[in-house]
Every structure is written in structure tokens, then in C-alpha cells.
CSV table of C-alpha atoms and ligand atoms in Angstrom, one decimal:
chain,number,residue,atom,x,y,z
A,1,UNK,CA,6.6,-11.6,-9.0
A,2,UNK,CA,8.5,-9.1,-6.8
A,3,UNK,CA,7.8,-5.7,-8.4
A,4,UNK,CA,9.0,-2.3,-7.4
A,5,UNK,CA,5.9,-0.4,-6.4
A,6,UNK,CA,5.7,3.2,-5.3
A,7,UNK,CA,2.2,4.1,-4.2
A,8,UNK,CA,0.8,7.5,-3.1
A,9,UNK,CA,-1.9,7.3,-0.5
A,10,UNK,CA,-3.5,10.7,-0.4
A,11,UNK,CA,-5.7,9.9,2.6
A,12,UNK,CA,-8.5,12.5,3.1
A,13,UNK,CA,-6.8,15.2,1.0
A,14,UNK,CA,-7.4,16.6,-2.4
A,15,UNK,CA,-9.9,18.4,-4.6
A,16,UNK,CA,-10.7,18.2,-8.3
A,17,UNK,CA,-7.9,20.6,-9.0
A,18,UNK,CA,-5.4,18.9,-6.8
A,19,UNK,CA,-6.2,15.6,-8.4
A,20,UNK,CA,-5.2,17.0,-11.7
A,21,UNK,CA,-2.2,18.9,-10.4
A,22,UNK,CA,-0.8,15.9,-8.5
A,23,UNK,CA,-1.3,13.4,-11.4
A,24,UNK,CA,-0.3,15.6,-14.3
A,25,UNK,CA,2.6,17.1,-12.2
A,26,UNK,CA,3.9,13.7,-11.3
A,27,UNK,CA,3.7,12.3,-14.8
A,28,UNK,CA,5.4,15.4,-16.3
A,29,UNK,CA,8.3,14.9,-13.9
A,30,UNK,CA,8.6,11.2,-14.7
A,31,UNK,CA,8.3,11.5,-18.5
A,32,UNK,CA,11.7,9.9,-19.0
A,33,UNK,CA,11.3,7.0,-16.6
A,34,UNK,CA,11.4,3.5,-18.2
A,35,UNK,CA,8.3,1.7,-17.1
A,36,UNK,CA,9.4,-1.9,-17.5
A,37,UNK,CA,7.1,-4.6,-16.3
A,38,UNK,CA,8.7,-4.6,-12.9
A,39,UNK,CA,7.7,-1.0,-12.0
A,40,UNK,CA,4.3,0.2,-10.8
A,41,UNK,CA,3.5,3.8,-9.8
A,42,UNK,CA,0.1,4.0,-8.1
A,43,UNK,CA,-2.1,7.0,-7.2
A,44,UNK,CA,-4.5,6.4,-4.3
A,45,UNK,CA,-7.0,9.3,-4.1
A,46,UNK,CA,-10.2,9.5,-2.0
A,47,UNK,CA,-13.0,7.5,-3.6
A,48,UNK,CA,-14.8,10.6,-5.0
A,49,UNK,CA,-11.7,11.6,-7.2
A,50,UNK,CA,-11.1,8.1,-8.6
A,51,UNK,CA,-13.1,8.7,-11.8
A,52,UNK,CA,-11.0,11.8,-12.6
A,53,UNK,CA,-7.8,10.1,-11.6
A,54,UNK,CA,-8.7,7.0,-13.7
A,55,UNK,CA,-9.4,9.2,-16.7
A,56,UNK,CA,-6.0,11.0,-16.3
A,57,UNK,CA,-4.0,7.7,-16.3
A,58,UNK,CA,-5.9,6.1,-19.1
A,59,UNK,CA,-3.5,4.5,-21.7
A,60,UNK,CA,-0.6,5.1,-19.4
A,61,UNK,CA,1.5,2.8,-17.2
A,62,UNK,CA,0.2,4.4,-14.0
A,63,UNK,CA,-2.3,2.6,-11.9
A,64,UNK,CA,-5.1,3.7,-9.5
A,65,UNK,CA,-5.7,2.3,-6.1
A,66,UNK,CA,-8.5,2.8,-3.5
A,67,UNK,CA,-8.0,3.5,0.2
A,68,UNK,CA,-10.6,1.0,1.4
A,69,UNK,CA,-13.7,-1.0,0.3
A,70,UNK,CA,-16.4,-3.1,1.9
A,71,UNK,CA,-16.5,-6.9,1.8
A,72,UNK,CA,-20.1,-7.3,0.5
A,73,UNK,CA,-21.0,-7.1,-3.2
A,74,UNK,CA,-23.9,-4.7,-2.8
A,75,UNK,CA,-26.9,-3.9,-0.6
A,76,UNK,CA,-27.9,-1.8,2.4
A,77,UNK,CA,-24.5,-0.6,3.6
A,78,UNK,CA,-24.9,3.1,3.7
A,79,UNK,CA,-21.7,5.0,3.0
A,80,UNK,CA,-19.7,2.0,1.8
A,81,UNK,CA,-18.1,1.2,-1.5
A,82,UNK,CA,-18.2,-2.2,-3.2
A,83,UNK,CA,-15.4,-3.9,-5.1
A,84,UNK,CA,-17.3,-3.9,-8.4
A,85,UNK,CA,-17.7,-0.2,-8.1
A,86,UNK,CA,-13.9,0.2,-7.9
A,87,UNK,CA,-13.5,-2.1,-10.9
A,88,UNK,CA,-15.9,0.0,-12.8
A,89,UNK,CA,-13.3,2.7,-12.8
A,90,UNK,CA,-10.3,0.5,-13.6
A,91,UNK,CA,-9.0,0.5,-10.0
A,92,UNK,CA,-6.3,-2.2,-9.7
A,93,UNK,CA,-5.2,-1.9,-6.0
A,94,UNK,CA,-7.0,-1.5,-2.7
A,95,UNK,CA,-5.4,-0.5,0.5
A,96,UNK,CA,-6.7,-2.7,3.3
A,97,UNK,CA,-6.0,-2.7,7.0
A,98,UNK,CA,-4.4,0.7,7.0
A,99,UNK,CA,-3.5,1.7,10.6
A,100,UNK,CA,-5.9,4.7,10.4
A,101,UNK,CA,-8.7,2.3,9.5
A,102,UNK,CA,-7.7,0.0,12.3
A,103,UNK,CA,-7.1,2.6,15.0
A,104,UNK,CA,-9.6,5.5,14.2
A,105,UNK,CA,-12.4,3.4,12.7
A,106,UNK,CA,-11.9,0.2,14.8
A,107,UNK,CA,-11.3,-2.3,12.0
A,108,UNK,CA,-10.4,-5.6,13.5
A,109,UNK,CA,-8.1,-8.2,12.0
A,110,UNK,CA,-11.2,-10.3,11.2
A,111,UNK,CA,-12.8,-7.4,9.2
A,112,UNK,CA,-9.6,-6.8,7.3
A,113,UNK,CA,-9.5,-10.6,6.5
A,114,UNK,CA,-13.0,-10.5,5.0
A,115,UNK,CA,-12.0,-7.5,2.9
A,116,UNK,CA,-8.8,-9.2,1.7
A,117,UNK,CA,-10.8,-12.3,0.8
A,118,UNK,CA,-13.4,-10.3,-1.2
A,119,UNK,CA,-10.8,-8.2,-2.9
A,120,UNK,CA,-8.9,-11.3,-4.1
A,121,UNK,CA,-12.2,-12.9,-5.3
A,122,UNK,CA,-12.9,-9.8,-7.3
A,123,UNK,CA,-9.3,-9.7,-8.7
A,124,UNK,CA,-8.4,-6.5,-7.0
A,125,UNK,CA,-4.9,-6.5,-5.6
A,126,UNK,CA,-4.9,-5.8,-1.8
A,127,UNK,CA,-2.2,-3.7,-0.4
A,128,UNK,CA,-2.4,-5.2,3.1
A,129,UNK,CA,-1.0,-2.9,5.8
A,130,UNK,CA,0.6,-4.3,8.9
A,131,UNK,CA,2.4,-2.5,11.7
A,132,UNK,CA,2.9,-2.1,15.4
A,133,UNK,CA,2.1,0.9,17.7
A,134,UNK,CA,4.9,2.6,19.7
A,135,UNK,CA,3.7,0.9,22.9
A,136,UNK,CA,3.7,-2.5,21.3
A,137,UNK,CA,7.2,-1.9,20.0
A,138,UNK,CA,8.5,-0.8,23.4
A,139,UNK,CA,6.9,-3.9,25.0
A,140,UNK,CA,8.9,-6.1,22.5
A,141,UNK,CA,5.6,-7.2,20.8
A,142,UNK,CA,6.3,-6.0,17.3
A,143,UNK,CA,6.6,-9.4,15.6
A,144,UNK,CA,3.7,-10.9,17.6
A,145,UNK,CA,1.4,-8.1,16.5
A,146,UNK,CA,2.4,-8.3,12.9
A,147,UNK,CA,2.3,-12.1,12.7
A,148,UNK,CA,-1.3,-12.0,14.0
A,149,UNK,CA,-2.2,-9.4,11.5
A,150,UNK,CA,-0.7,-11.6,8.7
A,151,UNK,CA,-2.1,-14.8,10.0
A,152,UNK,CA,-5.7,-13.6,10.3
A,153,UNK,CA,-5.6,-12.0,6.8
A,154,UNK,CA,-3.8,-14.7,5.0
A,155,UNK,CA,-4.5,-18.1,6.7
A,156,UNK,CA,-7.7,-18.3,4.7
A,157,UNK,CA,-5.8,-18.9,1.5
A,158,UNK,CA,-4.1,-22.2,0.5
A,159,UNK,CA,-1.9,-20.6,-2.0
A,160,UNK,CA,-0.5,-17.1,-1.9
A,161,UNK,CA,-2.9,-14.7,-3.8
A,162,UNK,CA,-1.7,-11.7,-5.8
A,163,UNK,CA,-1.2,-9.3,-2.9
A,164,UNK,CA,1.2,-6.5,-1.8
A,165,UNK,CA,2.2,-6.1,1.8
A,166,UNK,CA,3.1,-2.7,3.3
A,167,UNK,CA,4.9,-2.6,6.6
A,168,UNK,CA,3.8,0.7,8.2
A,169,UNK,CA,4.9,1.1,11.8
A,170,UNK,CA,2.1,3.2,13.4
A,171,UNK,CA,4.6,5.5,15.2
A,172,UNK,CA,6.2,6.4,11.9
A,173,UNK,CA,3.0,7.4,10.1
A,174,UNK,CA,2.6,11.2,9.7
A,175,UNK,CA,5.1,11.9,12.4
A,176,UNK,CA,8.1,12.8,10.3
A,177,UNK,CA,10.0,10.0,12.2
A,178,UNK,CA,10.6,7.2,9.7
A,179,UNK,CA,11.9,3.8,10.8
A,180,UNK,CA,15.6,3.2,10.2
A,181,UNK,CA,16.6,1.1,7.3
A,182,UNK,CA,17.6,-1.6,9.7
A,183,UNK,CA,14.3,-1.6,11.6
A,184,UNK,CA,12.3,-1.8,8.3
A,185,UNK,CA,14.6,-4.5,6.9
A,186,UNK,CA,14.3,-6.6,10.0
A,187,UNK,CA,10.5,-6.7,10.0
A,188,UNK,CA,10.2,-7.0,6.2
A,189,UNK,CA,12.6,-10.0,6.1
A,190,UNK,CA,10.5,-11.6,8.9
A,191,UNK,CA,7.4,-11.1,6.9
A,192,UNK,CA,9.0,-12.6,3.8
A,193,UNK,CA,10.2,-15.6,5.8
A,194,UNK,CA,6.7,-16.1,7.3
A,195,UNK,CA,5.2,-16.0,3.8
A,196,UNK,CA,7.8,-18.4,2.4
A,197,UNK,CA,7.1,-20.9,5.3
A,198,UNK,CA,3.4,-20.7,4.9
A,199,UNK,CA,3.0,-20.7,1.1
A,200,UNK,CA,6.3,-22.1,-0.2
A,201,UNK,CA,7.1,-18.9,-2.1
A,202,UNK,CA,8.3,-15.5,-1.3
A,203,UNK,CA,7.4,-13.9,-4.6
A,204,UNK,CA,5.6,-11.0,-2.9
A,205,UNK,CA,6.3,-7.2,-3.0
A,206,UNK,CA,6.7,-5.8,0.5
A,207,UNK,CA,6.7,-2.1,0.8
A,208,UNK,CA,7.8,0.2,3.6
A,209,UNK,CA,5.5,3.1,4.7
A,210,UNK,CA,5.8,5.9,7.3
A,211,UNK,CA,7.2,9.3,6.7
A,212,UNK,CA,9.0,8.4,3.4
A,213,UNK,CA,10.3,11.6,1.8
A,214,UNK,CA,13.0,12.7,-0.6
A,215,UNK,CA,15.4,13.2,2.3
A,216,UNK,CA,15.2,9.6,3.6
A,217,UNK,CA,14.0,7.6,0.6
A,218,UNK,CA,17.6,6.5,-0.3
A,219,UNK,CA,17.7,4.5,3.0
A,220,UNK,CA,14.8,2.3,1.9
A,221,UNK,CA,15.6,2.2,-1.8
A,222,UNK,CA,19.1,1.0,-1.1
A,223,UNK,CA,17.8,-2.1,0.6
A,224,UNK,CA,17.3,-5.3,-1.3
A,225,UNK,CA,14.6,-6.4,1.1
A,226,UNK,CA,12.4,-3.4,0.5
A,227,UNK,CA,10.4,-3.5,-2.8
A,228,UNK,CA,9.0,0.0,-2.7
A,229,UNK,CA,7.1,2.6,-0.6
A,230,UNK,CA,3.6,3.5,0.4
A,231,UNK,CA,3.8,7.2,0.7
A,232,UNK,CA,1.4,9.5,2.5
A,233,UNK,CA,2.1,13.3,2.9
A,234,UNK,CA,4.9,13.4,0.3
A,235,UNK,CA,2.7,11.9,-2.4
A,236,UNK,CA,0.6,15.1,-2.4
A,237,UNK,CA,3.6,17.1,-3.7
A,238,UNK,CA,4.5,16.0,-7.3
A,239,UNK,CA,8.1,17.2,-7.0
A,240,UNK,CA,8.6,15.0,-3.9
A,241,UNK,CA,6.7,12.0,-5.1
A,242,UNK,CA,8.6,12.0,-8.4
A,243,UNK,CA,12.0,12.1,-6.5
A,244,UNK,CA,10.8,9.1,-4.4
A,245,UNK,CA,9.8,7.2,-7.6
A,246,UNK,CA,13.1,8.0,-9.3
A,247,UNK,CA,15.2,6.9,-6.3
A,248,UNK,CA,13.6,3.5,-6.4
A,249,UNK,CA,13.9,3.3,-10.2
A,250,UNK,CA,17.6,4.3,-10.1
A,251,UNK,CA,18.7,1.7,-7.5
A,252,UNK,CA,21.2,-0.8,-8.6
B,1,LIG,P1,3.1,9.4,5.8
B,1,LIG,O1,4.0,9.2,4.6
B,1,LIG,O2,2.4,10.7,5.7
B,1,LIG,O3,3.8,9.2,7.1
B,1,LIG,O4,2.0,8.3,5.7
B,1,LIG,C1,2.3,7.0,5.5
B,1,LIG,C2,1.1,6.2,5.2
B,1,LIG,O5,0.3,6.0,6.1
B,1,LIG,C3,0.8,5.7,3.9
B,1,LIG,O6,-0.2,4.8,3.8
């Protein structure tokens, strides 16, 4: 099912106090939002704050996501987090293949594919991130790069698993320079057509991410192609994050 999903990826930011402030502050501002079955609002804190976050959203319609996980069940993998550990704290979503993981920590398409497979096996919902660098865009390789990212991560499935895709152009992340509505729509509709051709269905939520903020969210929320947003910096400010959620909720 295509849901509207607004997810806040806090990246390596936060503290115990900030976790409480962000979550309680966001919930307080969204008290009158109608959470029908089509809307998901997700907090994605650093691993160490997941237990607190999970406690705060207990018995609410809000969901918790993780920023990463490893593809093994357990064992000698110092510093890694296993899928069952996330499930232990009621985590529903896991961001996989974020451009910061790919570019700073060297995660390959193959590693992302293993993580996606394991997440699906464990009934976590991957938020699979895809996107091109500025150089790749300027060389006209945007779709080639994204198709390869999709192919490696999803060709291992015969039917489309429960998954969310986030189109995050690398040049738009943390730069304040968001993609235009048209650029985002073009890539997202190509992703949807690729999924449809491969799996015979396009019932998948595809989000845009990269410098989404109150000042530009209307661009993305007004598009029928774009099912929501993966928000970085603005998700740390409850007043901004709440505006972003409300803009998606209020679209026609
Ligand atoms: P910013 O919204 O800070 O550009 O980050 C986007 C992002 O990477 C979300 O995963």
C-alpha cells in the first residue's frame, strides 16, 4: 500500500534530553492530526536513544526507525547492531544504504543488498536510500546509478517485499539546496516504473529526502508522485518537523 510517510533521520545528533524534547515536542504540535492507516510518522534516533524513544511512543501511532543494522543475526561483529536487537525495542523501520553509509563508510551495493535481505527476513521494513552524486548527475548518469542501486538491492526478491524507497540526491543532503519538484518527480516516477516492470505492482511508498524544510516542503507535498519525506536537519526541530508532517497530511 502507498502510505504517506514522514520520517526524521536524526543522524549522529541528540542526547537523552534532546530525544525527549524532539519526540514530546513533535507529538504536542501534532495532537490534532488524524492518524488514519495511511499515515506514518517515524523518529529515527541514534541506536543508543532507541530505548527511550520507543518508550515515549508506546501506545501511540508514531513509529521508531533505526539508521542502520548489520546483516548477521549475532556473533563476533564488534560495534554492530543485529536486527533482533532492534525488534527487541519495537523498531519498525531501518534505513539502509543511506548515502552517508555508502560514501563515508564505504558500504557497497552488495552490502546494502545483504542488509535489505536480512531486514525483510526479520520483518523490519527497510527504507532503502538511493541517489546520485553531483558528478554523476552532471555526467548524465543519474538513472544508471539509481537503477544499479535498485537492481542490486531488489533483484534478490521474486515478489516485492514490504519496503520504502527514499530518493535522496547526494548533492541535496545537508546542503540546503533541495532538488526541484520536477527533478524529484522525474526520478521517483522512473523508480516506480522500474518497480512496476520488475514486480508487476507499484504499491510502494517512495519518499524524497535532501534539505526538506518548512520553506520548501509544499513543493514535494503537492506532487502526487511523492509519498512523503525523509528529513534530516529539520527533524531535530519539533516546530519544523511538525510543519513538514502537517503539510503532507493537508495535501489534497
Ligand atoms: P537533510 O534534510 O539534513 O538534508 O538530510 C537529508 C537526509 O539525509 C535524510 O536521510
